[in-house]
Amino acid sequence: MASSSGSGSSGSLSAATAALAAAAGTEEELRALMEQRRAKRMLSNRESARRSRMRKQRHLDDLTAQAAHLRRENAHVATALGLTTQGLLAVDAENAVLRTQAAELAARFASLNDILACMNTNAAAAAGAVAVSLTAAAAAVSASSDPYLAFDDATALDDLLRSCPEMFPLC
C-alpha cells in the first residue's frame, strides 16, 4: 500500500503541477495577449499622432498661403489707393485752376459788358452827331458850285458814305 499511497500522492502532485503549469501557461498567454494589445494600442496612437501632425501641418501651410495671398492683395489695394489718391489730388488741382480761370473770365466778361454798354451809349450819341454833320455836309455840298460835289439831296450823300465804310468810317 505504501507504493500505492506514494503513487497516489505523486499523481496528485503531478495533477497540481499540471494545473499550476496550465494556470501559468494561461497566465503567460494572458500576459502575452495584454502585451500584444498594448503594443497595438501604442502603434495606433503613434499613427493617430502622425495623422494629427500632418493635419496640423497642412492647416499651417494653408494659413501661410492664405496670409501670403492676403499680403499680396493688400499691397495691390494699397497701390490702387495710392494711384486713386494721386488722381484725386491732380483733379482737385485742375479744378482749382479751372475755378480761378472761370472767375477771371467772368470778371473779363463783366468788364467787356461794361465797355459795350459805354460804347453803345457813345455810339448813340455819336450817331446823332454824325447825322447832324452829314445833313450839314449835304447842305454845304449842294450849295457849292462844283458839279462833282453836288448831291441832289442828303440821302445820296448818305448812300455814298455807307457804300464805302472803309473810306468813310462813321464811328
JSON list of N, CA and C in Angstrom, two decimals, residues 99-115:
[
{"chain": "A", "resi": 99, "resn": "ARG", "atom": "N", "xyz": [-11.52, 126.81, -61.66]},
{"chain": "A", "resi": 99, "resn": "ARG", "atom": "CA", "xyz": [-12.36, 127.77, -60.93]},
{"chain": "A", "resi": 99, "resn": "ARG", "atom": "C", "xyz": [-11.76, 129.17, -60.98]},
{"chain": "A", "resi": 100, "resn": "THR", "atom": "N", "xyz": [-10.44, 129.26, -60.84]},
{"chain": "A", "resi": 100, "resn": "THR", "atom": "CA", "xyz": [-9.77, 130.55, -60.91]},
{"chain": "A", "resi": 100, "resn": "THR", "atom": "C", "xyz": [-9.94, 131.15, -62.30]},
{"chain": "A", "resi": 101, "resn": "GLN", "atom": "N", "xyz": [-9.76, 130.33, -63.33]},
{"chain": "A", "resi": 101, "resn": "GLN", "atom": "CA", "xyz": [-9.92, 130.81, -64.70]},
{"chain": "A", "resi": 101, "resn": "GLN", "atom": "C", "xyz": [-11.36, 131.25, -64.96]},
{"chain": "A", "resi": 102, "resn": "ALA", "atom": "N", "xyz": [-12.33, 130.49, -64.43]},
{"chain": "A", "resi": 102, "resn": "ALA", "atom": "CA", "xyz": [-13.74, 130.86, -64.60]},
{"chain": "A", "resi": 102, "resn": "ALA", "atom": "C", "xyz": [-14.01, 132.20, -63.93]},
{"chain": "A", "resi": 103, "resn": "ALA", "atom": "N", "xyz": [-13.45, 132.43, -62.76]},
{"chain": "A", "resi": 103, "resn": "ALA", "atom": "CA", "xyz": [-13.65, 133.71, -62.07]},
{"chain": "A", "resi": 103, "resn": "ALA", "atom": "C", "xyz": [-13.02, 134.85, -62.88]},
{"chain": "A", "resi": 104, "resn": "GLU", "atom": "N", "xyz": [-11.82, 134.61, -63.41]},
{"chain": "A", "resi": 104, "resn": "GLU", "atom": "CA", "xyz": [-11.16, 135.64, -64.22]},
{"chain": "A", "resi": 104, "resn": "GLU", "atom": "C", "xyz": [-11.97, 135.94, -65.48]},
{"chain": "A", "resi": 105, "resn": "LEU", "atom": "N", "xyz": [-12.46, 134.87, -66.13]},
{"chain": "A", "resi": 105, "resn": "LEU", "atom": "CA", "xyz": [-13.25, 135.07, -67.35]},
{"chain": "A", "resi": 105, "resn": "LEU", "atom": "C", "xyz": [-14.56, 135.80, -67.04]},
{"chain": "A", "resi": 106, "resn": "ALA", "atom": "N", "xyz": [-15.18, 135.47, -65.91]},
{"chain": "A", "resi": 106, "resn": "ALA", "atom": "CA", "xyz": [-16.41, 136.16, -65.53]},
{"chain": "A", "resi": 106, "resn": "ALA", "atom": "C", "xyz": [-16.14, 137.64, -65.30]},
{"chain": "A", "resi": 107, "resn": "ALA", "atom": "N", "xyz": [-15.00, 137.95, -64.67]},
{"chain": "A", "resi": 107, "resn": "ALA", "atom": "CA", "xyz": [-14.64, 139.35, -64.44]},
{"chain": "A", "resi": 107, "resn": "ALA", "atom": "C", "xyz": [-14.38, 140.06, -65.78]},
{"chain": "A", "resi": 108, "resn": "ARG", "atom": "N", "xyz": [-13.68, 139.37, -66.69]},
{"chain": "A", "resi": 108, "resn": "ARG", "atom": "CA", "xyz": [-13.41, 139.96, -68.01]},
{"chain": "A", "resi": 108, "resn": "ARG", "atom": "C", "xyz": [-14.70, 140.17, -68.78]},
{"chain": "A", "resi": 109, "resn": "PHE", "atom": "N", "xyz": [-15.61, 139.19, -68.67]},
{"chain": "A", "resi": 109, "resn": "PHE", "atom": "CA", "xyz": [-16.90, 139.29, -69.36]},
{"chain": "A", "resi": 109, "resn": "PHE", "atom": "C", "xyz": [-17.69, 140.48, -68.83]},
{"chain": "A", "resi": 110, "resn": "ALA", "atom": "N", "xyz": [-17.71, 140.63, -67.52]},
{"chain": "A", "resi": 110, "resn": "ALA", "atom": "CA", "xyz": [-18.41, 141.77, -66.93]},
{"chain": "A", "resi": 110, "resn": "ALA", "atom": "C", "xyz": [-17.78, 143.08, -67.40]},
{"chain": "A", "resi": 111, "resn": "SER", "atom": "N", "xyz": [-16.45, 143.13, -67.46]},
{"chain": "A", "resi": 111, "resn": "SER", "atom": "CA", "xyz": [-15.74, 144.32, -67.92]},
{"chain": "A", "resi": 111, "resn": "SER", "atom": "C", "xyz": [-16.08, 144.62, -69.38]},
{"chain": "A", "resi": 112, "resn": "LEU", "atom": "N", "xyz": [-16.09, 143.57, -70.20]},
{"chain": "A", "resi": 112, "resn": "LEU", "atom": "CA", "xyz": [-16.43, 143.76, -71.62]},
{"chain": "A", "resi": 112, "resn": "LEU", "atom": "C", "xyz": [-17.87, 144.23, -71.78]},
{"chain": "A", "resi": 113, "resn": "ASN", "atom": "N", "xyz": [-18.77, 143.69, -70.95]},
{"chain": "A", "resi": 113, "resn": "ASN", "atom": "CA", "xyz": [-20.16, 144.16, -71.00]},
{"chain": "A", "resi": 113, "resn": "ASN", "atom": "C", "xyz": [-20.24, 145.63, -70.63]},
{"chain": "A", "resi": 114, "resn": "ASP", "atom": "N", "xyz": [-19.47, 146.05, -69.65]},
{"chain": "A", "resi": 114, "resn": "ASP", "atom": "CA", "xyz": [-19.44, 147.48, -69.28]},
{"chain": "A", "resi": 114, "resn": "ASP", "atom": "C", "xyz": [-18.91, 148.32, -70.43]},
{"chain": "A", "resi": 115, "resn": "ILE", "atom": "N", "xyz": [-17.85, 147.82, -71.08]},
{"chain": "A", "resi": 115, "resn": "ILE", "atom": "CA", "xyz": [-17.27, 148.55, -72.22]},
{"chain": "A", "resi": 115, "resn": "ILE", "atom": "C", "xyz": [-18.28, 148.65, -73.36]}
]
